Amino acid sequence: MIELLKTLISIPSVSRDEAAKADYLESYLKQWGCEVQRSGNNVWCVASGYDEKKPTILLNSHIDTVKPVTSWTRDPYCVEEIDGRIYGLGSNDDLGGLVSLTHTFLKLKDTVQQYNLVLALTAEEEVSGKNGIESVIPLLPKIDLAIVGEPTSLQMAVAEKGLMVLDCESVGKSGHAAREEGVNAIYEALPDMEWFRTYRFSKVSDLLGPVKMQVTIVNAGTQHNVVPDKCTFTVDVRLTEQYTHEQVLEIIRSNVKCSVTPRSTRLKPSGIALDHPVVQKFKSMGGEIFGSSTMSDQALMPFPSVKLGPGDSSRSHTANEYILRSEVEEAKRIYLQLLNELNVC
């Protein structure tokens, strides 16, 4: 398992360029006797003895990484292990979870359980691409529960915020700055930006807290002596299960003057009932549950899911990313204990 981790780190797989890593994983799984299926840069396999009368559990992790930031002081693709720390791009996000879930699947694939088991190693998670898990779900058996192997410090995320990116535009009228002509679109936008900064949604999630909005990009003007007639700005909105995308949009549009256009409404908040058997069993094992502010492929899953994996989310997308060998080994132990004789129904 650790050797697989180190090999995968050494194979570059920035989002939308994951073919080499998908090739390796396809070959690796076949060597372990798996009947592997593939679509694009996604690979998956179903454990032996599939029975459509049984519920099905999906084990999912992503094979892509972000681009390495410039502040790396190591070669991001040259694996180093120092005092139990395994350094390399994607080690923490998400290859530690990937290898521990993969070897959990390999351990259980020929074991009769009360459920079917599917392993899916998918692409484009870091860019929420449409050629990743979203394209694979229609090709899989009906899924009743997913375990997503993201870095959660081996605690279980039972809820996760969704995302909506808004493109906003305020309109003015151009004129000569020296004569104070026209209508400055920047000034037209300022009250709306202030509203995004200060507005508080009334419903607050017990696990995820409030919906949060942040203006992150602003563009206006062509030169210093021309009053700008257009100001565009981007707003990052993190949703909870308390509101749909449409409800949030309605509230925003009723309070601002600018035009508001969502780029997408497909990245939805996720959650699972706290009395679900997988949650109850994890708690009985001494595990803790929480609501996650970071997003994963759970946002694209139309079935119950939890997020559970080795590593710490604070290490993701950072220079000199690493994961602990002990975290990966402990993840496999926890997965096996959780899945053994789990009654999904």
mmCIF file with all atom_site columns, N, CA and C in Angstrom, residues 10-77:
data_model
loop_
_atom_site.group_PDB
_atom_site.id
_atom_site.type_symbol
_atom_site.label_atom_id
_atom_site.label_alt_id
_atom_site.label_comp_id
_atom_site.label_asym_id
_atom_site.label_entity_id
_atom_site.label_seq_id
_atom_site.pdbx_PDB_ins_code
_atom_site.Cartn_x
_atom_site.Cartn_y
_atom_site.Cartn_z
_atom_site.occupancy
_atom_site.B_iso_or_equiv
_atom_site.pdbx_formal_charge
_atom_site.auth_seq_id
_atom_site.auth_comp_id
_atom_site.auth_asym_id
_atom_site.auth_atom_id
_atom_site.pdbx_PDB_model_num
ATOM 1   N N  . SER A 1 10 ? 4.700   9.884   -7.829  1.00 0.00 ? 10 SER A N  1
ATOM 2   C CA . SER A 1 10 ? 5.721   10.155  -8.850  1.00 0.00 ? 10 SER A CA 1
ATOM 3   C C  . SER A 1 10 ? 5.139   10.312  -10.251 1.00 0.00 ? 10 SER A C  1
ATOM 4   N N  . ILE A 1 11 ? 3.849   10.019  -10.418 1.00 0.00 ? 11 ILE A N  1
ATOM 5   C CA . ILE A 1 11 ? 3.203   10.127  -11.733 1.00 0.00 ? 11 ILE A CA 1
ATOM 6   C C  . ILE A 1 11 ? 2.371   11.405  -11.756 1.00 0.00 ? 11 ILE A C  1
ATOM 7   N N  . PRO A 1 12 ? 2.770   12.429  -12.503 1.00 0.00 ? 12 PRO A N  1
ATOM 8   C CA . PRO A 1 12 ? 1.987   13.682  -12.533 1.00 0.00 ? 12 PRO A CA 1
ATOM 9   C C  . PRO A 1 12 ? 0.561   13.427  -13.003 1.00 0.00 ? 12 PRO A C  1
ATOM 10  N N  . SER A 1 13 ? -0.395  14.111  -12.358 1.00 0.00 ? 13 SER A N  1
ATOM 11  C CA . SER A 1 13 ? -1.810  13.934  -12.743 1.00 0.00 ? 13 SER A CA 1
ATOM 12  C C  . SER A 1 13 ? -2.608  15.185  -12.396 1.00 0.00 ? 13 SER A C  1
ATOM 13  N N  . VAL A 1 14 ? -2.148  16.335  -12.896 1.00 0.00 ? 14 VAL A N  1
ATOM 14  C CA . VAL A 1 14 ? -2.912  17.562  -12.718 1.00 0.00 ? 14 VAL A CA 1
ATOM 15  C C  . VAL A 1 14 ? -4.275  17.390  -13.376 1.00 0.00 ? 14 VAL A C  1
ATOM 16  N N  . SER A 1 15 ? -5.285  18.000  -12.805 1.00 0.00 ? 15 SER A N  1
ATOM 17  C CA . SER A 1 15 ? -6.657  17.848  -13.288 1.00 0.00 ? 15 SER A CA 1
ATOM 18  C C  . SER A 1 15 ? -6.746  17.984  -14.800 1.00 0.00 ? 15 SER A C  1
ATOM 19  N N  . ARG A 1 16 ? -7.479  17.067  -15.408 1.00 0.00 ? 16 ARG A N  1
ATOM 20  C CA . ARG A 1 16 ? -7.713  16.935  -16.848 1.00 0.00 ? 16 ARG A CA 1
ATOM 21  C C  . ARG A 1 16 ? -6.499  16.377  -17.598 1.00 0.00 ? 16 ARG A C  1
ATOM 22  N N  . ASP A 1 17 ? -5.464  15.967  -16.848 1.00 0.00 ? 17 ASP A N  1
ATOM 23  C CA . ASP A 1 17 ? -4.287  15.354  -17.472 1.00 0.00 ? 17 ASP A CA 1
ATOM 24  C C  . ASP A 1 17 ? -3.872  14.142  -16.625 1.00 0.00 ? 17 ASP A C  1
ATOM 25  N N  . GLU A 1 18 ? -4.833  13.269  -16.386 1.00 0.00 ? 18 GLU A N  1
ATOM 26  C CA . GLU A 1 18 ? -4.618  12.166  -15.450 1.00 0.00 ? 18 GLU A CA 1
ATOM 27  C C  . GLU A 1 18 ? -4.402  10.812  -16.128 1.00 0.00 ? 18 GLU A C  1
ATOM 28  N N  . ALA A 1 19 ? -4.241  10.795  -17.448 1.00 0.00 ? 19 ALA A N  1
ATOM 29  C CA . ALA A 1 19 ? -4.224  9.531   -18.176 1.00 0.00 ? 19 ALA A CA 1
ATOM 30  C C  . ALA A 1 19 ? -3.134  8.578   -17.689 1.00 0.00 ? 19 ALA A C  1
ATOM 31  N N  . ALA A 1 20 ? -1.935  9.092   -17.439 1.00 0.00 ? 20 ALA A N  1
ATOM 32  C CA . ALA A 1 20 ? -0.832  8.211   -17.032 1.00 0.00 ? 20 ALA A CA 1
ATOM 33  C C  . ALA A 1 20 ? -1.132  7.532   -15.704 1.00 0.00 ? 20 ALA A C  1
ATOM 34  N N  . LYS A 1 21 ? -1.706  8.274   -14.773 1.00 0.00 ? 21 LYS A N  1
ATOM 35  C CA . LYS A 1 21 ? -2.026  7.671   -13.471 1.00 0.00 ? 21 LYS A CA 1
ATOM 36  C C  . LYS A 1 21 ? -3.192  6.699   -13.600 1.00 0.00 ? 21 LYS A C  1
ATOM 37  N N  . ALA A 1 22 ? -4.169  7.028   -14.439 1.00 0.00 ? 22 ALA A N  1
ATOM 38  C CA . ALA A 1 22 ? -5.278  6.106   -14.667 1.00 0.00 ? 22 ALA A CA 1
ATOM 39  C C  . ALA A 1 22 ? -4.771  4.810   -15.309 1.00 0.00 ? 22 ALA A C  1
ATOM 40  N N  . ASP A 1 23 ? -3.831  4.931   -16.249 1.00 0.00 ? 23 ASP A N  1
ATOM 41  C CA . ASP A 1 23 ? -3.236  3.744   -16.878 1.00 0.00 ? 23 ASP A CA 1
ATOM 42  C C  . ASP A 1 23 ? -2.594  2.845   -15.824 1.00 0.00 ? 23 ASP A C  1
ATOM 43  N N  . TYR A 1 24 ? -1.828  3.463   -14.929 1.00 0.00 ? 24 TYR A N  1
ATOM 44  C CA . TYR A 1 24 ? -1.126  2.681   -13.912 1.00 0.00 ? 24 TYR A CA 1
ATOM 45  C C  . TYR A 1 24 ? -2.121  1.982   -12.988 1.00 0.00 ? 24 TYR A C  1
ATOM 46  N N  . LEU A 1 25 ? -3.147  2.709   -12.548 1.00 0.00 ? 25 LEU A N  1
ATOM 47  C CA . LEU A 1 25 ? -4.112  2.118   -11.628 1.00 0.00 ? 25 LEU A CA 1
ATOM 48  C C  . LEU A 1 25 ? -4.916  1.006   -12.296 1.00 0.00 ? 25 LEU A C  1
ATOM 49  N N  . GLU A 1 26 ? -5.253  1.183   -13.555 1.00 0.00 ? 26 GLU A N  1
ATOM 50  C CA . GLU A 1 26 ? -5.964  0.134   -14.288 1.00 0.00 ? 26 GLU A CA 1
ATOM 51  C C  . GLU A 1 26 ? -5.134  -1.146  -14.313 1.00 0.00 ? 26 GLU A C  1
ATOM 52  N N  . SER A 1 27 ? -3.853  -1.010  -14.630 1.00 0.00 ? 27 SER A N  1
ATOM 53  C CA . SER A 1 27 ? -2.963  -2.173  -14.671 1.00 0.00 ? 27 SER A CA 1
ATOM 54  C C  . SER A 1 27 ? -2.785  -2.779  -13.281 1.00 0.00 ? 27 SER A C  1
ATOM 55  N N  . TYR A 1 28 ? -2.630  -1.933  -12.277 1.00 0.00 ? 28 TYR A N  1
ATOM 56  C CA . TYR A 1 28 ? -2.420  -2.387  -10.903 1.00 0.00 ? 28 TYR A CA 1
ATOM 57  C C  . TYR A 1 28 ? -3.598  -3.219  -10.418 1.00 0.00 ? 28 TYR A C  1
ATOM 58  N N  . LEU A 1 29 ? -4.807  -2.731  -10.642 1.00 0.00 ? 29 LEU A N  1
ATOM 59  C CA . LEU A 1 29 ? -6.001  -3.447  -10.183 1.00 0.00 ? 29 LEU A CA 1
ATOM 60  C C  . LEU A 1 29 ? -6.163  -4.780  -10.915 1.00 0.00 ? 29 LEU A C  1
ATOM 61  N N  . LYS A 1 30 ? -5.816  -4.798  -12.182 1.00 0.00 ? 30 LYS A N  1
ATOM 62  C CA . LYS A 1 30 ? -5.899  -6.050  -12.938 1.00 0.00 ? 30 LYS A CA 1
ATOM 63  C C  . LYS A 1 30 ? -4.926  -7.085  -12.380 1.00 0.00 ? 30 LYS A C  1
ATOM 64  N N  . GLN A 1 31 ? -3.759  -6.626  -11.942 1.00 0.00 ? 31 GLN A N  1
ATOM 65  C CA . GLN A 1 31 ? -2.781  -7.542  -11.354 1.00 0.00 ? 31 GLN A CA 1
ATOM 66  C C  . GLN A 1 31 ? -3.320  -8.189  -10.079 1.00 0.00 ? 31 GLN A C  1
ATOM 67  N N  . TRP A 1 32 ? -4.252  -7.526  -9.418  1.00 0.00 ? 32 TRP A N  1
ATOM 68  C CA . TRP A 1 32 ? -4.862  -8.063  -8.205  1.00 0.00 ? 32 TRP A CA 1
ATOM 69  C C  . TRP A 1 32 ? -6.132  -8.855  -8.512  1.00 0.00 ? 32 TRP A C  1
ATOM 70  N N  . GLY A 1 33 ? -6.370  -9.135  -9.791  1.00 0.00 ? 33 GLY A N  1
ATOM 71  C CA . GLY A 1 33 ? -7.503  -9.971  -10.170 1.00 0.00 ? 33 GLY A CA 1
ATOM 72  C C  . GLY A 1 33 ? -8.823  -9.251  -10.286 1.00 0.00 ? 33 GLY A C  1
ATOM 73  N N  . CYS A 1 34 ? -8.780  -7.918  -10.374 1.00 0.00 ? 34 CYS A N  1
ATOM 74  C CA . CYS A 1 34 ? -10.019 -7.152  -10.496 1.00 0.00 ? 34 CYS A CA 1
ATOM 75  C C  . CYS A 1 34 ? -10.445 -7.057  -11.964 1.00 0.00 ? 34 CYS A C  1
ATOM 76  N N  . GLU A 1 35 ? -11.737 -7.072  -12.183 1.00 0.00 ? 35 GLU A N  1
ATOM 77  C CA . GLU A 1 35 ? -12.288 -6.822  -13.512 1.00 0.00 ? 35 GLU A CA 1
ATOM 78  C C  . GLU A 1 35 ? -12.524 -5.322  -13.633 1.00 0.00 ? 35 GLU A C  1
ATOM 79  N N  . VAL A 1 36 ? -11.596 -4.644  -14.259 1.00 0.00 ? 36 VAL A N  1
ATOM 80  C CA . VAL A 1 36 ? -11.571 -3.181  -14.243 1.00 0.00 ? 36 VAL A CA 1
ATOM 81  C C  . VAL A 1 36 ? -12.351 -2.622  -15.427 1.00 0.00 ? 36 VAL A C  1
ATOM 82  N N  . GLN A 1 37 ? -13.108 -1.567  -15.150 1.00 0.00 ? 37 GLN A N  1
ATOM 83  C CA . GLN A 1 37 ? -13.784 -0.816  -16.200 1.00 0.00 ? 37 GLN A CA 1
ATOM 84  C C  . GLN A 1 37 ? -13.221 0.602   -16.216 1.00 0.00 ? 37 GLN A C  1
ATOM 85  N N  . ARG A 1 38 ? -13.299 1.213   -17.386 1.00 0.00 ? 38 ARG A N  1
ATOM 86  C CA . ARG A 1 38 ? -12.691 2.547   -17.511 1.00 0.00 ? 38 ARG A CA 1
ATOM 87  C C  . ARG A 1 38 ? -13.514 3.412   -18.464 1.00 0.00 ? 38 ARG A C  1
ATOM 88  N N  . SER A 1 39 ? -13.612 4.671   -18.118 1.00 0.00 ? 39 SER A N  1
ATOM 89  C CA . SER A 1 39 ? -14.207 5.679   -18.987 1.00 0.00 ? 39 SER A CA 1
ATOM 90  C C  . SER A 1 39 ? -13.380 6.946   -18.845 1.00 0.00 ? 39 SER A C  1
ATOM 91  N N  . GLY A 1 40 ? -12.758 7.377   -19.928 1.00 0.00 ? 40 GLY A N  1
ATOM 92  C CA . GLY A 1 40 ? -11.859 8.529   -19.838 1.00 0.00 ? 40 GLY A CA 1
ATOM 93  C C  . GLY A 1 40 ? -10.722 8.211   -18.887 1.00 0.00 ? 40 GLY A C  1
ATOM 94  N N  . ASN A 1 41 ? -10.511 9.064   -17.895 1.00 0.00 ? 41 ASN A N  1
ATOM 95  C CA . ASN A 1 41 ? -9.461  8.845   -16.907 1.00 0.00 ? 41 ASN A CA 1
ATOM 96  C C  . ASN A 1 41 ? -10.018 8.348   -15.572 1.00 0.00 ? 41 ASN A C  1
ATOM 97  N N  . ASN A 1 42 ? -11.178 7.716   -15.629 1.00 0.00 ? 42 ASN A N  1
ATOM 98  C CA . ASN A 1 42 ? -11.813 7.136   -14.450 1.00 0.00 ? 42 ASN A CA 1
ATOM 99  C C  . ASN A 1 42 ? -11.738 5.614   -14.539 1.00 0.00 ? 42 ASN A C  1
ATOM 100 N N  . VAL A 1 43 ? -11.372 4.971   -13.430 1.00 0.00 ? 43 VAL A N  1
ATOM 101 C CA . VAL A 1 43 ? -11.342 3.506   -13.394 1.00 0.00 ? 43 VAL A CA 1
ATOM 102 C C  . VAL A 1 43 ? -12.179 3.030   -12.210 1.00 0.00 ? 43 VAL A C  1
ATOM 103 N N  . TRP A 1 44 ? -12.870 1.914   -12.399 1.00 0.00 ? 44 TRP A N  1
ATOM 104 C CA . TRP A 1 44 ? -13.658 1.372   -11.312 1.00 0.00 ? 44 TRP A CA 1
ATOM 105 C C  . TRP A 1 44 ? -13.793 -0.132  -11.464 1.00 0.00 ? 44 TRP A C  1
ATOM 106 N N  . CYS A 1 45 ? -14.166 -0.779  -10.369 1.00 0.00 ? 45 CYS A N  1
ATOM 107 C CA . CYS A 1 45 ? -14.398 -2.218  -10.403 1.00 0.00 ? 45 CYS A CA 1
ATOM 108 C C  . CYS A 1 45 ? -15.408 -2.587  -9.318  1.00 0.00 ? 45 CYS A C  1
ATOM 109 N N  . VAL A 1 46 ? -16.107 -3.682  -9.567  1.00 0.00 ? 46 VAL A N  1
ATOM 110 C CA . VAL A 1 46 ? -17.137 -4.185  -8.667  1.00 0.00 ? 46 VAL A CA 1
ATOM 111 C C  . VAL A 1 46 ? -16.624 -5.465  -8.037  1.00 0.00 ? 46 VAL A C  1
ATOM 112 N N  . ALA A 1 47 ? -16.784 -5.595  -6.726  1.00 0.00 ? 47 ALA A N  1
ATOM 113 C CA . ALA A 1 47 ? -16.346 -6.805  -6.027  1.00 0.00 ? 47 ALA A CA 1
ATOM 114 C C  . ALA A 1 47 ? -17.130 -8.011  -6.515  1.00 0.00 ? 47 ALA A C  1
ATOM 115 N N  . SER A 1 48 ? -16.523 -9.177  -6.398  1.00 0.00 ? 48 SER A N  1
ATOM 116 C CA . SER A 1 48 ? -17.149 -10.414 -6.877  1.00 0.00 ? 48 SER A CA 1
ATOM 117 C C  . SER A 1 48 ? -18.434 -10.698 -6.107  1.00 0.00 ? 48 SER A C  1
ATOM 118 N N  . GLY A 1 49 ? -19.314 -11.464 -6.746  1.00 0.00 ? 49 GLY A N  1
ATOM 119 C CA . GLY A 1 49 ? -20.553 -11.867 -6.095  1.00 0.00 ? 49 GLY A CA 1
ATOM 120 C C  . GLY A 1 49 ? -21.612 -10.790 -6.051  1.00 0.00 ? 49 GLY A C  1
ATOM 121 N N  . TYR A 1 50 ? -21.586 -9.871  -7.021  1.00 0.00 ? 50 TYR A N  1
ATOM 122 C CA . TYR A 1 50 ? -22.573 -8.795  -7.026  1.00 0.00 ? 50 TYR A CA 1
ATOM 123 C C  . TYR A 1 50 ? -23.991 -9.374  -7.056  1.00 0.00 ? 50 TYR A C  1
ATOM 124 N N  . ASP A 1 51 ? -24.859 -8.831  -6.183  1.00 0.00 ? 51 ASP A N  1
ATOM 125 C CA . ASP A 1 51 ? -26.250 -9.269  -6.078  1.00 0.00 ? 51 ASP A CA 1
ATOM 126 C C  . ASP A 1 51 ? -27.122 -8.017  -6.082  1.00 0.00 ? 51 ASP A C  1
ATOM 127 N N  . GLU A 1 52 ? -27.927 -7.859  -7.119  1.00 0.00 ? 52 GLU A N  1
ATOM 128 C CA . GLU A 1 52 ? -28.728 -6.644  -7.247  1.00 0.00 ? 52 GLU A CA 1
ATOM 129 C C  . GLU A 1 52 ? -29.768 -6.500  -6.137  1.00 0.00 ? 52 GLU A C  1
ATOM 130 N N  . LYS A 1 53 ? -30.001 -7.555  -5.373  1.00 0.00 ? 53 LYS A N  1
ATOM 131 C CA . LYS A 1 53 ? -30.943 -7.473  -4.252  1.00 0.00 ? 53 LYS A CA 1
ATOM 132 C C  . LYS A 1 53 ? -30.307 -6.837  -3.017  1.00 0.00 ? 53 LYS A C  1
ATOM 133 N N  . LYS A 1 54 ? -28.991 -6.756  -3.022  1.00 0.00 ? 54 LYS A N  1
ATOM 134 C CA . LYS A 1 54 ? -28.278 -6.176  -1.880  1.00 0.00 ? 54 LYS A CA 1
ATOM 135 C C  . LYS A 1 54 ? -28.032 -4.682  -2.108  1.00 0.00 ? 54 LYS A C  1
ATOM 136 N N  . PRO A 1 55 ? -27.911 -3.901  -1.019  1.00 0.00 ? 55 PRO A N  1
ATOM 137 C CA . PRO A 1 55 ? -27.477 -2.511  -1.182  1.00 0.00 ? 55 PRO A CA 1
ATOM 138 C C  . PRO A 1 55 ? -26.021 -2.454  -1.638  1.00 0.00 ? 55 PRO A C  1
ATOM 139 N N  . THR A 1 56 ? -25.626 -1.338  -2.198  1.00 0.00 ? 56 THR A N  1
ATOM 140 C CA . THR A 1 56 ? -24.270 -1.212  -2.742  1.00 0.00 ? 56 THR A CA 1
ATOM 141 C C  . THR A 1 56 ? -23.551 -0.023  -2.108  1.00 0.00 ? 56 THR A C  1
ATOM 142 N N  . ILE A 1 57 ? -22.320 -0.263  -1.673  1.00 0.00 ? 57 ILE A N  1
ATOM 143 C CA . ILE A 1 57 ? -21.465 0.780   -1.100  1.00 0.00 ? 57 ILE A CA 1
ATOM 144 C C  . ILE A 1 57 ? -20.391 1.146   -2.108  1.00 0.00 ? 57 ILE A C  1
ATOM 145 N N  . LEU A 1 58 ? -20.205 2.436   -2.318  1.00 0.00 ? 58 LEU A N  1
ATOM 146 C CA . LEU A 1 58 ? -19.166 2.952   -3.209  1.00 0.00 ? 58 LEU A CA 1
ATOM 147 C C  . LEU A 1 58 ? -18.007 3.494   -2.385  1.00 0.00 ? 58 LEU A C  1
ATOM 148 N N  . LEU A 1 59 ? -16.800 3.037   -2.682  1.00 0.00 ? 59 LEU A N  1
ATOM 149 C CA . LEU A 1 59 ? -15.578 3.629   -2.135  1.00 0.00 ? 59 LEU A CA 1
ATOM 150 C C  . LEU A 1 59 ? -14.994 4.514   -3.227  1.00 0.00 ? 59 LEU A C  1
ATOM 151 N N  . ASN A 1 60 ? -14.815 5.799   -2.931  1.00 0.00 ? 60 ASN A N  1
ATOM 152 C CA . ASN A 1 60 ? -14.406 6.738   -3.973  1.00 0.00 ? 60 ASN A CA 1
ATOM 153 C C  . ASN A 1 60 ? -13.262 7.625   -3.501  1.00 0.00 ? 60 ASN A C  1
ATOM 154 N N  . SER A 1 61 ? -12.316 7.835   -4.414  1.00 0.00 ? 61 SER A N  1
ATOM 155 C CA . SER A 1 61 ? -11.245 8.800   -4.192  1.00 0.00 ? 61 SER A CA 1
ATOM 156 C C  . SER A 1 61 ? -10.836 9.349   -5.546  1.00 0.00 ? 61 SER A C  1
ATOM 157 N N  . HIS A 1 62 ? -10.164 10.500  -5.553  1.00 0.00 ? 62 HIS A N  1
ATOM 158 C CA . HIS A 1 62 ? -9.805  11.108  -6.837  1.00 0.00 ? 62 HIS A CA 1
ATOM 159 C C  . HIS A 1 62 ? -8.309  10.991  -7.108  1.00 0.00 ? 62 HIS A C  1
ATOM 160 N N  . ILE A 1 63 ? -7.980  10.877  -8.403  1.00 0.00 ? 63 ILE A N  1
ATOM 161 C CA . ILE A 1 63 ? -6.596  10.646  -8.805  1.00 0.00 ? 63 ILE A CA 1
ATOM 162 C C  . ILE A 1 63 ? -5.896  11.922  -9.234  1.00 0.00 ? 63 ILE A C  1
ATOM 163 N N  . ASP A 1 64 ? -6.637  13.014  -9.405  1.00 0.00 ? 64 ASP A N  1
ATOM 164 C CA . ASP A 1 64 ? -6.020  14.253  -9.897  1.00 0.00 ? 64 ASP A CA 1
ATOM 165 C C  . ASP A 1 64 ? -5.487  15.102  -8.748  1.00 0.00 ? 64 ASP A C  1
ATOM 166 N N  . THR A 1 65 ? -4.613  16.028  -9.095  1.00 0.00 ? 65 THR A N  1
ATOM 167 C CA . THR A 1 65 ? -4.057  16.979  -8.133  1.00 0.00 ? 65 THR A CA 1
ATOM 168 C C  . THR A 1 65 ? -4.176  18.395  -8.688  1.00 0.00 ? 65 THR A C  1
ATOM 169 N N  . VAL A 1 66 ? -3.970  19.361  -7.797  1.00 0.00 ? 66 VAL A N  1
ATOM 170 C CA . VAL A 1 66 ? -3.794  20.736  -8.252  1.00 0.00 ? 66 VAL A CA 1
ATOM 171 C C  . VAL A 1 66 ? -2.388  20.869  -8.829  1.00 0.00 ? 66 VAL A C  1
ATOM 172 N N  . LYS A 1 67 ? -2.113  22.009  -9.465  1.00 0.00 ? 67 LYS A N  1
ATOM 173 C CA . LYS A 1 67 ? -0.749  22.289  -9.921  1.00 0.00 ? 67 LYS A CA 1
ATOM 174 C C  . LYS A 1 67 ? 0.122   22.622  -8.711  1.00 0.00 ? 67 LYS A C  1
ATOM 175 N N  . PRO A 1 68 ? 1.388   22.250  -8.722  1.00 0.00 ? 68 PRO A N  1
ATOM 176 C CA . PRO A 1 68 ? 2.243   22.583  -7.578  1.00 0.00 ? 68 PRO A CA 1
ATOM 177 C C  . PRO A 1 68 ? 2.455   24.092  -7.473  1.00 0.00 ? 68 PRO A C  1
ATOM 178 N N  . VAL A 1 69 ? 2.360   24.624  -6.257  1.00 0.00 ? 69 VAL A N  1
ATOM 179 C CA . VAL A 1 69 ? 2.613   26.052  -6.051  1.00 0.00 ? 69 VAL A CA 1
ATOM 180 C C  . VAL A 1 69 ? 4.108   26.315  -6.168  1.00 0.00 ? 69 VAL A C  1
ATOM 181 N N  . THR A 1 70 ? 4.466   27.573  -6.420  1.00 0.00 ? 70 THR A N  1
ATOM 182 C CA . THR A 1 70 ? 5.865   27.924  -6.698  1.00 0.00 ? 70 THR A CA 1
ATOM 183 C C  . THR A 1 70 ? 6.769   27.833  -5.473  1.00 0.00 ? 70 THR A C  1
ATOM 184 N N  . SER A 1 71 ? 6.170   27.766  -4.272  1.00 0.00 ? 71 SER A N  1
ATOM 185 C CA . SER A 1 71 ? 6.988   27.784  -3.055  1.00 0.00 ? 71 SER A CA 1
ATOM 186 C C  . SER A 1 71 ? 7.463   26.397  -2.610  1.00 0.00 ? 71 SER A C  1
ATOM 187 N N  . TRP A 1 72 ? 7.240   25.378  -3.437  1.00 0.00 ? 72 TRP A N  1
ATOM 188 C CA . TRP A 1 72 ? 7.806   24.066  -3.113  1.00 0.00 ? 72 TRP A CA 1
ATOM 189 C C  . TRP A 1 72 ? 9.331   24.175  -3.032  1.00 0.00 ? 72 TRP A C  1
ATOM 190 N N  . THR A 1 73 ? 9.917   23.564  -2.009  1.00 0.00 ? 73 THR A N  1
ATOM 191 C CA . THR A 1 73 ? 11.379  23.505  -1.911  1.00 0.00 ? 73 THR A CA 1
ATOM 192 C C  . THR A 1 73 ? 11.899  22.110  -2.252  1.00 0.00 ? 73 THR A C  1
ATOM 193 N N  . ARG A 1 74 ? 10.998  21.190  -2.531  1.00 0.00 ? 74 ARG A N  1
ATOM 194 C CA . ARG A 1 74 ? 11.328  19.849  -3.000  1.00 0.00 ? 74 ARG A CA 1
ATOM 195 C C  . ARG A 1 74 ? 10.767  19.677  -4.402  1.00 0.00 ? 74 ARG A C  1
ATOM 196 N N  . ASP A 1 75 ? 11.248  18.668  -5.095  1.00 0.00 ? 75 ASP A N  1
ATOM 197 C CA . ASP A 1 75 ? 10.607  18.267  -6.342  1.00 0.00 ? 75 ASP A CA 1
ATOM 198 C C  . ASP A 1 75 ? 9.276   17.625  -5.962  1.00 0.00 ? 75 ASP A C  1
ATOM 199 N N  . PRO A 1 76 ? 8.138   18.189  -6.394  1.00 0.00 ? 76 PRO A N  1
ATOM 200 C CA . PRO A 1 76 ? 6.840   17.672  -5.949  1.00 0.00 ? 76 PRO A CA 1
ATOM 201 C C  . PRO A 1 76 ? 6.558   16.245  -6.396  1.00 0.00 ? 76 PRO A C  1
ATOM 202 N N  . TYR A 1 77 ? 7.296   15.760  -7.389  1.00 0.00 ? 77 TYR A N  1
ATOM 203 C CA . TYR A 1 77 ? 7.073   14.406  -7.898  1.00 0.00 ? 77 TYR A CA 1
ATOM 204 C C  . TYR A 1 77 ? 8.184   13.444  -7.491  1.00 0.00 ? 77 TYR A C  1
#
